[in-house]
JSON list of C-alpha atoms in Angstrom, two decimals:
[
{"chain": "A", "resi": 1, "resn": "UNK", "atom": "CA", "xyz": [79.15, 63.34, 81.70]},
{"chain": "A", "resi": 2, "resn": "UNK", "atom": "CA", "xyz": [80.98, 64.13, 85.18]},
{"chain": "A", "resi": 3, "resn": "UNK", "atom": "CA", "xyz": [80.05, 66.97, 86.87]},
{"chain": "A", "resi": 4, "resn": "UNK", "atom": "CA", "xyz": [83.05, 69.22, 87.54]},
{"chain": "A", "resi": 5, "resn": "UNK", "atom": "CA", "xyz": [82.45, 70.80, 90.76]},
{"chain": "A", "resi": 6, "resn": "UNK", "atom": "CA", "xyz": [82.23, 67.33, 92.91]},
{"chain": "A", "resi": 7, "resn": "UNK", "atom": "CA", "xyz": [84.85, 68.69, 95.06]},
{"chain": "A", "resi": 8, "resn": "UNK", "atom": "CA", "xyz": [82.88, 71.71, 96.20]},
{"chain": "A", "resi": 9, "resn": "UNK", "atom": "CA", "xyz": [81.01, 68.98, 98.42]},
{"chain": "A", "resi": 10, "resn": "UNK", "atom": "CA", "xyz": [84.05, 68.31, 100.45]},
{"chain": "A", "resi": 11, "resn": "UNK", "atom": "CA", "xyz": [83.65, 71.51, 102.84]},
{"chain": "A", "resi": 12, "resn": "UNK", "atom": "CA", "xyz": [79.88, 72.23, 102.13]},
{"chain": "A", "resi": 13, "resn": "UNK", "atom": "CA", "xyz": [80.04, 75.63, 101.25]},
{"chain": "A", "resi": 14, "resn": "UNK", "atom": "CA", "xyz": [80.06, 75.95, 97.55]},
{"chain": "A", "resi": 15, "resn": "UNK", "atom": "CA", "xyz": [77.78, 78.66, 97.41]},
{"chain": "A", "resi": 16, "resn": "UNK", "atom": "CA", "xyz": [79.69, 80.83, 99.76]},
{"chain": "A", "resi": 17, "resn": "UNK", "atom": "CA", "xyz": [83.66, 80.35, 98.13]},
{"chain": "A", "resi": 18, "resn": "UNK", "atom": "CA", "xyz": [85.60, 83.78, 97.66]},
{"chain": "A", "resi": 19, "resn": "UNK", "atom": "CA", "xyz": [88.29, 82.51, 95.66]},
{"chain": "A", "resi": 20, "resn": "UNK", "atom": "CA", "xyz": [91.93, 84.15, 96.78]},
{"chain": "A", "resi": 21, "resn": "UNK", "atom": "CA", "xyz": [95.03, 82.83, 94.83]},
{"chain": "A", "resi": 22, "resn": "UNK", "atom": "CA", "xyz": [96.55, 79.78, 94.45]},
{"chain": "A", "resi": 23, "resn": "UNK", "atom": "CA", "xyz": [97.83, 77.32, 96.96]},
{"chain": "A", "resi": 24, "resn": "UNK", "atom": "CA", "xyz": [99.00, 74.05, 98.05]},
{"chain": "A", "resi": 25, "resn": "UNK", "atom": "CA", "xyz": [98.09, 74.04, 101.31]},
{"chain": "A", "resi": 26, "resn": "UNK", "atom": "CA", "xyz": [95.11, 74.92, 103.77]},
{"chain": "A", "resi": 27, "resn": "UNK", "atom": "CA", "xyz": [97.75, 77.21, 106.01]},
{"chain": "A", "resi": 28, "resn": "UNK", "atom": "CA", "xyz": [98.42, 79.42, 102.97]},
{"chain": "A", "resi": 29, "resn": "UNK", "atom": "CA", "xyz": [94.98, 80.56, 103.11]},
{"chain": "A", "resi": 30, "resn": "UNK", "atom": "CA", "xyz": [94.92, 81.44, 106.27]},
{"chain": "A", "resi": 31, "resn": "UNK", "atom": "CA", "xyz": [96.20, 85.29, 106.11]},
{"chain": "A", "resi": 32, "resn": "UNK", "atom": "CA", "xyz": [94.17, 85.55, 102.71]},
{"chain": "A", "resi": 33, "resn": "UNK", "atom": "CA", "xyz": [90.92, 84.71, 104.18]},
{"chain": "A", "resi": 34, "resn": "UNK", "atom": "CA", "xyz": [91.54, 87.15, 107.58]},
{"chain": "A", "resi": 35, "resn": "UNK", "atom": "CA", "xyz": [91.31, 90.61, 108.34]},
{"chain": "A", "resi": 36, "resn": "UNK", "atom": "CA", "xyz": [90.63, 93.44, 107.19]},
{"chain": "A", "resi": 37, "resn": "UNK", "atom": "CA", "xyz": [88.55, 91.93, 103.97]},
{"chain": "A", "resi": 38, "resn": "UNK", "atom": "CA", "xyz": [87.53, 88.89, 105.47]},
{"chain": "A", "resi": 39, "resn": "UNK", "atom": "CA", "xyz": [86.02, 88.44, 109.69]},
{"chain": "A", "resi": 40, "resn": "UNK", "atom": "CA", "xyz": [88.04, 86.75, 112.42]},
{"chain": "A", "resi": 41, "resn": "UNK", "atom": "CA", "xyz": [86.55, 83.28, 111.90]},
{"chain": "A", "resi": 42, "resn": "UNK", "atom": "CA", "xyz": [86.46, 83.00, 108.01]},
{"chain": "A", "resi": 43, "resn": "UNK", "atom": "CA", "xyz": [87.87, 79.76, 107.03]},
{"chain": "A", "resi": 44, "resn": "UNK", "atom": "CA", "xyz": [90.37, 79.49, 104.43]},
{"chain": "A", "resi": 45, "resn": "UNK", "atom": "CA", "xyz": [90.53, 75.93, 102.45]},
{"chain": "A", "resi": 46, "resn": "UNK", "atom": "CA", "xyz": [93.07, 75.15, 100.03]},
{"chain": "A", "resi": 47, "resn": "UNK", "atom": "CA", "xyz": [90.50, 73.10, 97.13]},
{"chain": "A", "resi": 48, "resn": "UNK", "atom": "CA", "xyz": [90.13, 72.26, 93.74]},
{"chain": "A", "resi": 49, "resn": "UNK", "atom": "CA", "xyz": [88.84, 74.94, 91.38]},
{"chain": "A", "resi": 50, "resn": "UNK", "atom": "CA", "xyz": [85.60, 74.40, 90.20]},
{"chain": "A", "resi": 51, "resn": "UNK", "atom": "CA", "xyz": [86.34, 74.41, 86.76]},
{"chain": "A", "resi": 52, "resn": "UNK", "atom": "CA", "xyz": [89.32, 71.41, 88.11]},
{"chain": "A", "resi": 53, "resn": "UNK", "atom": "CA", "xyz": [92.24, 73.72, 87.08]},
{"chain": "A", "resi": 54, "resn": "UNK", "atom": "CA", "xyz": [93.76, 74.80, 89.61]},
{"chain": "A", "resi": 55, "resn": "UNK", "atom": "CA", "xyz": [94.05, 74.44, 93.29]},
{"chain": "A", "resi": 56, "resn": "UNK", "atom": "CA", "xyz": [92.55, 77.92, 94.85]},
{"chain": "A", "resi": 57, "resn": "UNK", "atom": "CA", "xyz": [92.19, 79.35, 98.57]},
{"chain": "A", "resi": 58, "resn": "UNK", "atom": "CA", "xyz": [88.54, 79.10, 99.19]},
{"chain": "A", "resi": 59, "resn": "UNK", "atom": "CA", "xyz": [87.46, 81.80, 101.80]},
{"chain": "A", "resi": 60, "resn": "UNK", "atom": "CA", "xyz": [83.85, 81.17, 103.39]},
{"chain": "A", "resi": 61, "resn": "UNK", "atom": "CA", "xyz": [82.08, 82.20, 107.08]},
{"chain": "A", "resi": 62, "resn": "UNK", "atom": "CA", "xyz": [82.18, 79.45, 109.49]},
{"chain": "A", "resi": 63, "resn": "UNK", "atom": "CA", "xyz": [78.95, 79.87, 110.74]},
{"chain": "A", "resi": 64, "resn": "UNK", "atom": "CA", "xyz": [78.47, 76.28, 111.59]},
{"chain": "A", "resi": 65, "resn": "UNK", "atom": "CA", "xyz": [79.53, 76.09, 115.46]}
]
């Protein structure tokens, strides 16, 4: 059986993913993953759902400098 959520691994932060809308590109994401829900810094990553769907913004900290 293949595991669904291999393409979580791509940016490293599965566990940390706040899902915003759909997309086709990382730029869309940008202004969904900002202020005021979201800190300056939050990346915003245009990826695979995890149930392979759908592609989805993926909001998460970037906390790794």
């Amino acid at each position: 059986m293949i595991a669904l959520n291999l393409n979580t691994k791509q940016i490293g932060y599965e566990d940390e993913c706040v899902y915003r809308g759909s997309c086709r590109f990382s730029y869309e994401c940008k202004s969904r993953c900002g202020p005021p829900e979201f800190p300056h810094g939050t990346l915003g990553l245009c990826m695979l759902s995890p149930d392979g769907s759908e592609y989805l913004c993926c909001c998460t900290p970037n906390s790794k400098h």
